[in-house]
C-alpha positions as a Markdown table, in Angstrom:
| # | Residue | x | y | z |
|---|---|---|---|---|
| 1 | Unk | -1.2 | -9.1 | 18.0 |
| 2 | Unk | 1.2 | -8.6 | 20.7 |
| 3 | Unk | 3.3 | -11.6 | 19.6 |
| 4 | Unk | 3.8 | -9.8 | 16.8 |
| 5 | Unk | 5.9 | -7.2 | 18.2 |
| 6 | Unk | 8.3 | -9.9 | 19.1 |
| 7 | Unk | 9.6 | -10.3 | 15.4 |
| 8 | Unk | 11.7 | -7.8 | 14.6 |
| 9 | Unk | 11.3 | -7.3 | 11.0 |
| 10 | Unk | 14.3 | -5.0 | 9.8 |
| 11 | Unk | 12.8 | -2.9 | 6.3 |
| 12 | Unk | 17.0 | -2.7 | 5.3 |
| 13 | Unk | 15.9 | -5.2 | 2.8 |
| 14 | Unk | 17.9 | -5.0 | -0.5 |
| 15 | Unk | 16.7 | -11.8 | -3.5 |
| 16 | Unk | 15.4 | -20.5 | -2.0 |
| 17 | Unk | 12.9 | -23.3 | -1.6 |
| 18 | Unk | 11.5 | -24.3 | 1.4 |
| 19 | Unk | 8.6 | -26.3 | 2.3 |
| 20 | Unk | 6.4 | -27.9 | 5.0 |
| 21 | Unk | 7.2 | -31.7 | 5.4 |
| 22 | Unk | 9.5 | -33.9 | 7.7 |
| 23 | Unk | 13.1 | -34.5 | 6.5 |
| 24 | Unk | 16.0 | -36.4 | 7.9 |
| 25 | Unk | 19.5 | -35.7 | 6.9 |
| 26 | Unk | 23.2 | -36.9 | 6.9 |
| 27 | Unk | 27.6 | -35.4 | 4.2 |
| 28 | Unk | 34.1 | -31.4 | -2.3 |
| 29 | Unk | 30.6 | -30.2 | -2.5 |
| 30 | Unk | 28.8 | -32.2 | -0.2 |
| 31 | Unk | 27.1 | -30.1 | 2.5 |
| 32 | Unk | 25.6 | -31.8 | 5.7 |
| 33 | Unk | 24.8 | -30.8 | 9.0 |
| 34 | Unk | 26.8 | -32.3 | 11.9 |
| 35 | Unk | 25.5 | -35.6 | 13.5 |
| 36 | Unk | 25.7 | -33.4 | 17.0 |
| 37 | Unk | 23.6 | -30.5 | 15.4 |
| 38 | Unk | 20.8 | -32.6 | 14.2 |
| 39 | Unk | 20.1 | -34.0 | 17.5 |
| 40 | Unk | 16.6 | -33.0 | 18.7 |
| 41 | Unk | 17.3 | -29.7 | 21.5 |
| 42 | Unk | 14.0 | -27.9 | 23.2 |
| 43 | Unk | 12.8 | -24.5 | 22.7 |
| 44 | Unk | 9.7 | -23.1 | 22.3 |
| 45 | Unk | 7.7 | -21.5 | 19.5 |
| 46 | Unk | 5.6 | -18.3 | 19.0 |
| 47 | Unk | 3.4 | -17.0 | 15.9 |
| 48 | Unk | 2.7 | -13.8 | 14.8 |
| 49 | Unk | 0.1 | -13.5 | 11.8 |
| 50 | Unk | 1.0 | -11.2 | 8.7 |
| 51 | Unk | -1.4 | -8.8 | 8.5 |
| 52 | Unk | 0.0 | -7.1 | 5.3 |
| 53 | Unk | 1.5 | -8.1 | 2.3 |
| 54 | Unk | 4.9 | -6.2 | 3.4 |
| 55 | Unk | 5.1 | -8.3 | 6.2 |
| 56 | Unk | 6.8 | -11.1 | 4.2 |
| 57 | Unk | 9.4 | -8.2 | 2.9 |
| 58 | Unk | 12.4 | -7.3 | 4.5 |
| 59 | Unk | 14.2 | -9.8 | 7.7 |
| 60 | Unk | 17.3 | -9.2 | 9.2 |
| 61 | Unk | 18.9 | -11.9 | 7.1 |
| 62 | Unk | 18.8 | -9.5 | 3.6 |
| 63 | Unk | 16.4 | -11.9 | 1.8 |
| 64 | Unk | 14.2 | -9.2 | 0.9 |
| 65 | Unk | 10.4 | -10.6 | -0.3 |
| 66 | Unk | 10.7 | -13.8 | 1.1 |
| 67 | Unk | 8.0 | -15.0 | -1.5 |
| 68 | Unk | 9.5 | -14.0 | -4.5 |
| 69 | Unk | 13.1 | -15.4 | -3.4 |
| 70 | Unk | 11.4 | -18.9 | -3.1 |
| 71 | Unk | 11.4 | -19.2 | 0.8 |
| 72 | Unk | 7.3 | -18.5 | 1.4 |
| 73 | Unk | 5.8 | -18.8 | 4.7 |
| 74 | Unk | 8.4 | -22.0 | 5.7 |
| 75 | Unk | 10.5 | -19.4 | 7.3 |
| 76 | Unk | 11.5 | -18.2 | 11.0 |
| 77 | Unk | 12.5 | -15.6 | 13.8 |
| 78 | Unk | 15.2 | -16.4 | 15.7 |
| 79 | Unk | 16.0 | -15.5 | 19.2 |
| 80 | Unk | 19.7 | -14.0 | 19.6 |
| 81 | Unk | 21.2 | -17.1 | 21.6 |
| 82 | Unk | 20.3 | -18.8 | 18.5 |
| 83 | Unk | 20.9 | -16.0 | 15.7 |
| 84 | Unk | 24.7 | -15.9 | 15.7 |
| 85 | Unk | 24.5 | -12.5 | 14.6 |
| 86 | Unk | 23.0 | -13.6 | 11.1 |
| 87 | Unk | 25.8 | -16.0 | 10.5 |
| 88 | Unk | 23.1 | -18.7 | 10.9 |
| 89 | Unk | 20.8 | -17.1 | 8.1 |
| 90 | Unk | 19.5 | -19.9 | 5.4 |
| 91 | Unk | 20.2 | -22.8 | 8.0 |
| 92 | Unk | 17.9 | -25.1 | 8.0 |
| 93 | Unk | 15.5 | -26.2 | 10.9 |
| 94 | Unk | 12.9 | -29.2 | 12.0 |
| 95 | Unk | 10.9 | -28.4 | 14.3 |
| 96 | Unk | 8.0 | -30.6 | 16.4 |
| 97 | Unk | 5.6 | -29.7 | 19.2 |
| 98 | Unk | 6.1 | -31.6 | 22.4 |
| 99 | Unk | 4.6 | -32.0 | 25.8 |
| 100 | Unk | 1.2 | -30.7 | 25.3 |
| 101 | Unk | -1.5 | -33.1 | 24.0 |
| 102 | Unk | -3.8 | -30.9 | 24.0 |
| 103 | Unk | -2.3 | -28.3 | 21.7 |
| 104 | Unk | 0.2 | -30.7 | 19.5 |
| 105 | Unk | -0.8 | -32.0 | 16.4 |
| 106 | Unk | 0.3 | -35.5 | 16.5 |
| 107 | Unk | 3.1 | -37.0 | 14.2 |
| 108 | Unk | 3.8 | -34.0 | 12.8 |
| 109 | Unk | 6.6 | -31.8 | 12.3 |
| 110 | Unk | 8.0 | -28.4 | 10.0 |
| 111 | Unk | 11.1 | -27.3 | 7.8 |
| 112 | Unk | 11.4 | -23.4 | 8.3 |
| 113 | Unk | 14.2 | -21.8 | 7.0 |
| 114 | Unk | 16.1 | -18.7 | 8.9 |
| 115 | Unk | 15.2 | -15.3 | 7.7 |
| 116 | Unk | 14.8 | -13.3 | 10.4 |
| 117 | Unk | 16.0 | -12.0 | 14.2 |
| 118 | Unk | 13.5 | -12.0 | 17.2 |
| 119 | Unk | 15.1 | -9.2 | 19.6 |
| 120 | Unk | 15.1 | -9.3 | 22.9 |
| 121 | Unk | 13.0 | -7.4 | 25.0 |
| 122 | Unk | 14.9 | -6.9 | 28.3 |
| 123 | Unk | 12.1 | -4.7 | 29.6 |
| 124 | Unk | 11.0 | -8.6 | 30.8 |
| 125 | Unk | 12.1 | -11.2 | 32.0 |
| 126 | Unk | 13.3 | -14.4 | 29.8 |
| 127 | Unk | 10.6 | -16.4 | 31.8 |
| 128 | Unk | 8.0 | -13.3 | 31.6 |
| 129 | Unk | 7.2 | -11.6 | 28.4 |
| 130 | Unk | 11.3 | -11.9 | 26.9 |
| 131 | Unk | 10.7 | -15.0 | 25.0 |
| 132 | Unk | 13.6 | -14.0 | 23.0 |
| 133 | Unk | 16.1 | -13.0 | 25.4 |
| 134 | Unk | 18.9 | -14.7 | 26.2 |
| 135 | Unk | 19.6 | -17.5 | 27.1 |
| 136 | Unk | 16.2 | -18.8 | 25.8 |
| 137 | Unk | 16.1 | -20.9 | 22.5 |
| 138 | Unk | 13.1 | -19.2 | 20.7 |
| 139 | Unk | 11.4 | -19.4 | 17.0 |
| 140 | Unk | 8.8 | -17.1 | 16.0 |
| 141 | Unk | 7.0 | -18.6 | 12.7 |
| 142 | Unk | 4.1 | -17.4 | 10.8 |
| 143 | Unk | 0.7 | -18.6 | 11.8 |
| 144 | Unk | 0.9 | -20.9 | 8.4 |
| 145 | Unk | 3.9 | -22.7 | 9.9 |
| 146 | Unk | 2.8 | -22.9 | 13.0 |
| 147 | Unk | -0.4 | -24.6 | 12.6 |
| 148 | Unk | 1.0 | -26.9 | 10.9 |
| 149 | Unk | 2.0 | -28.1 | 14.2 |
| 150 | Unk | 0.1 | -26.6 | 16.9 |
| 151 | Unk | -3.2 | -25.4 | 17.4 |
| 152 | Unk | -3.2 | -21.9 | 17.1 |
| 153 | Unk | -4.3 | -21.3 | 21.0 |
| 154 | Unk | -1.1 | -22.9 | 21.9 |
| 155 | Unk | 0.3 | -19.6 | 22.1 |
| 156 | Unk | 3.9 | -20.1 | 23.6 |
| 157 | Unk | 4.5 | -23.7 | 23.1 |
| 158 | Unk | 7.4 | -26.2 | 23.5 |
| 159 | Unk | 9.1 | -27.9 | 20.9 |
| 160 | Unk | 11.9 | -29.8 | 19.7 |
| 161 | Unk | 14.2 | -28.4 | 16.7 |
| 162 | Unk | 17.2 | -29.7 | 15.1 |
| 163 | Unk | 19.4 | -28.1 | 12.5 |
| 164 | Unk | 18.9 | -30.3 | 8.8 |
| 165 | Unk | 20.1 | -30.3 | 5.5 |
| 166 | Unk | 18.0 | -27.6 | 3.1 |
| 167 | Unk | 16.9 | -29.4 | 0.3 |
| 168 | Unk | 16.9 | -26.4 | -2.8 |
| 169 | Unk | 15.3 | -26.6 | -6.2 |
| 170 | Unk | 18.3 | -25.1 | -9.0 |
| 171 | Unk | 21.3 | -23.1 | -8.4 |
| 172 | Unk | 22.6 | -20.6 | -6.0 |
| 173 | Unk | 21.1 | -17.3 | -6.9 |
| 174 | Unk | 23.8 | -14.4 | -6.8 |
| 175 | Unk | 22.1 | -11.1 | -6.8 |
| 176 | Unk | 24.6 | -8.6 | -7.2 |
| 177 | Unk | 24.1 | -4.6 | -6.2 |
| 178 | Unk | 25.8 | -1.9 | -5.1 |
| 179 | Unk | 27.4 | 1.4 | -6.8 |
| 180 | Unk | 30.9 | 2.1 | -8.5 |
| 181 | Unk | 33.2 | 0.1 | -7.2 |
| 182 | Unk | 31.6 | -1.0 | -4.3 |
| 183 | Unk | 29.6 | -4.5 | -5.2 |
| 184 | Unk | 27.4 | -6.1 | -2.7 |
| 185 | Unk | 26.1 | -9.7 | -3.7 |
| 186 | Unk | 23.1 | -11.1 | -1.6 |
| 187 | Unk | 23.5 | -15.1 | -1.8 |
| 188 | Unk | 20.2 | -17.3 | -1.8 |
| 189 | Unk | 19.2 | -20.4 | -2.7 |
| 190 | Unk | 21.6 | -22.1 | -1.1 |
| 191 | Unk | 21.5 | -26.2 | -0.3 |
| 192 | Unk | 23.3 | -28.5 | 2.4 |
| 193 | Unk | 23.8 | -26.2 | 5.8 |
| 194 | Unk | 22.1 | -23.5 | 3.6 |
| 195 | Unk | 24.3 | -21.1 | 5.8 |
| 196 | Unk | 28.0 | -19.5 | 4.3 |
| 197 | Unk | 30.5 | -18.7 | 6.2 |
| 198 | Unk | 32.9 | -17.4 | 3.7 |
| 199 | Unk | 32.8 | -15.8 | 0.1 |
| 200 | Unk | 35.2 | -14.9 | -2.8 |
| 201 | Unk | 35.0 | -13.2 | -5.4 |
| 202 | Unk | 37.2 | -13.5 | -9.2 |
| 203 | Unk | 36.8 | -10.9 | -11.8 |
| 204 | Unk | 37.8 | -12.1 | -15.0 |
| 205 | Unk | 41.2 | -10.1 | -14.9 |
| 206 | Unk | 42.0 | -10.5 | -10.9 |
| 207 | Unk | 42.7 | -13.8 | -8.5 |
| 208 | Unk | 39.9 | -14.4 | -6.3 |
| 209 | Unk | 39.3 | -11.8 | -3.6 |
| 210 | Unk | 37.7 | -12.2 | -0.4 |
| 211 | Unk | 34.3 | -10.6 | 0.4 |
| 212 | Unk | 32.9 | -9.3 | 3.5 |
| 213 | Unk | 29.7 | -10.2 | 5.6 |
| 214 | Unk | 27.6 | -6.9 | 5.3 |
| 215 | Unk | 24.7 | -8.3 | 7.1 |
| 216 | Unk | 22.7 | -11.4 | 7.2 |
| 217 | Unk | 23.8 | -13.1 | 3.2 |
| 218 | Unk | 24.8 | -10.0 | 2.3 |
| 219 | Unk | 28.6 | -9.7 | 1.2 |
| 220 | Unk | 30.4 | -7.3 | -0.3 |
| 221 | Unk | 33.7 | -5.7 | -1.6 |
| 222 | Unk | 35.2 | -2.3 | -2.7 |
| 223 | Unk | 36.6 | -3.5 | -6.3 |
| 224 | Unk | 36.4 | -2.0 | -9.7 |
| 225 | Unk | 35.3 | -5.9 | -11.4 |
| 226 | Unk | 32.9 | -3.7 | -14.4 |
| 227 | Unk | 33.7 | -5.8 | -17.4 |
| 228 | Unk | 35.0 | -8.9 | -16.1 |
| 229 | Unk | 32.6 | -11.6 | -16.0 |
| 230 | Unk | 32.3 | -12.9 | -12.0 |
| 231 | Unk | 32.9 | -16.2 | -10.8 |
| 232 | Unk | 32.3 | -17.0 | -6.8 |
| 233 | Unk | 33.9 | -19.3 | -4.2 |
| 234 | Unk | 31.6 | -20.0 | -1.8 |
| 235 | Unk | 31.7 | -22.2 | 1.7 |
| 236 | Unk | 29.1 | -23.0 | 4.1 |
| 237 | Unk | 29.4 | -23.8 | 7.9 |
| 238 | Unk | 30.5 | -27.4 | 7.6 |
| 239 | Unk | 33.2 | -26.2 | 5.5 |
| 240 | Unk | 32.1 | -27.4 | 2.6 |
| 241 | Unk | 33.0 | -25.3 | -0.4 |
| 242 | Unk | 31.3 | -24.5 | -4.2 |
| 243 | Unk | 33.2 | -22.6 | -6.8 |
| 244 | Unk | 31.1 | -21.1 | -9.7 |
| 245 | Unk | 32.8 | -19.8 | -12.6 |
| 246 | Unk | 32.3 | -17.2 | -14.9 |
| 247 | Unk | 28.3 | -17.3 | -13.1 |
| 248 | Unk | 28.0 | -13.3 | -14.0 |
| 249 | Unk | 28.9 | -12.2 | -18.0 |
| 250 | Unk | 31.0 | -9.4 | -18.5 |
| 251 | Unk | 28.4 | -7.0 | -19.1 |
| 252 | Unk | 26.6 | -7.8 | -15.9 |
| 253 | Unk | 25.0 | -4.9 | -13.9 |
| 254 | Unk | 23.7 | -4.3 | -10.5 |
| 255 | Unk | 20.5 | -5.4 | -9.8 |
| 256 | Unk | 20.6 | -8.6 | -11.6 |
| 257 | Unk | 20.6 | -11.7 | -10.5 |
| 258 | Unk | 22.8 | -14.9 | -11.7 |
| 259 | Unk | 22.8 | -18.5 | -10.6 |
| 260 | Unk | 25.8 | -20.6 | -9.6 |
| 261 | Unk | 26.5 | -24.4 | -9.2 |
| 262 | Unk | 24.7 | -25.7 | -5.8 |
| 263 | Unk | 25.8 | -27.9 | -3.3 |
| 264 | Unk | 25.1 | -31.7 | -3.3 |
| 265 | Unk | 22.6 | -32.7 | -0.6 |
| 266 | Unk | 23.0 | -36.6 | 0.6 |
């Protein structure tokens, strides 16, 4: 499907529950989304339809199998005027179909979650076959999502999004992985404005270090932390911050994953 092509699924995959329902949202550890963010915006919505298991592995976000790290289907693309460079990944989204009666599903809406980058395609223009060029505001969804608010002929529809609060089920999920003493730690999981702007790290025997943005949720950091059990400082967008101590035992290894405290959701 030539929607398809639109999604650009990045394989540098190296681990979350969302759903399908209508949500409304309002704000230590308690996240929320800005009063000014939540306000409905337009855009418009595309599909493409995973023809392959693999499909639902990888995302420019680092989530890697999108199943297995609890997101499912309720996910989305997102064009680069609203992709922030990945800073936005694990935001949360609402999203409705408007202006078309003859497509829209009436009274409903979605929750999608951002996992992924729609690039742009400036061999069109925004208003030809660019849907994800700047400056248009553009979510590509799987077919599952979007049906759930469209009829599937709809092809390029309008709707209405605004960002809401990500209702999780547990902890932040801290999957740590790297080599020596570089440590790369891809975050998940995570509740209130479900995207992080910051990250420390503490090693049993150190103060708390800061952590870079990789890519997407990925952070990381050259330190030698082998036997020290790991404890993590972590704030999302609205500056909202969760510390979780001693998360990762002092035997830990790479590969595994730990889970943290989470942040309250009003």
């Amino acid at each position: 499907m030539q929607l398809f092509l639109l999604l650009l699924l990045v394989a540098l995959s190296p681990p979350a529950t969302s759903h399908y329902s209508s949500s409304t949202s309002s704000p230590s550890s308690s996240s929320s989304v800005s009063s000014s963010a939540s306000e409905w915006r337009p855009a418009r919505a595309t599909y493409y339809a995973a023809t392959n298991p693999r499909d639902a592995v990888g995302g420019a976000c680092g989530y890697g199998d999108l199943v297995k790290s609890g997101y499912g289907m309720a996910t989305v693309g997102l064009s680069e005027t609203l992709f922030e460079r990945g800073q936005i990944c694990g935001a949360c989204f609402e999203l409705r179909c408007v202006d078309d009666l003859r497509w829209c599903i009436p009274g409903t809406s979605i929750i999608v979650t951002a996992t992924n980058f729609c690039a742009p395609n400036y061999g069109f223009d925004p208003d030809g076959g660019g849907h994800c060029n700047p400056p248009n505001k553009h979510f590509v969804l799987p077919i599952e999502a979007f049906e759930k608010i469209a009829i599937w002929k709809a092809g390029n529809m309008p709707v209405q999004y605004r960002r809401i609060n990500c209702r999780r089920e547990g902890s932040i999920r801290f999957t740590v992985d790297g080599g020596g003493i570089f440590i790369s730690v891809l975050i998940t999981n995570v509740a209130g404005s479900g995207d992080i702007s910051a990250v420390k790290i503490k090693g049993s025997r150190t103060g708390w270090l800061p952590m870079g943005r990789n890519w997407g949720q990925n952070w990381h950091i050259n330190a030698d932390l082998k036997n020290q059990a790991l404890s993590f400082e972590v704030t999302s967008s609205d500056r909202s911050t969760v510390t979780a101590y001693n998360v990762a035992p002092r035997n830990w290894d790479y590969g595994q994953t730990f889970e943290g405290k989470q942040f309250e959701t009003p």
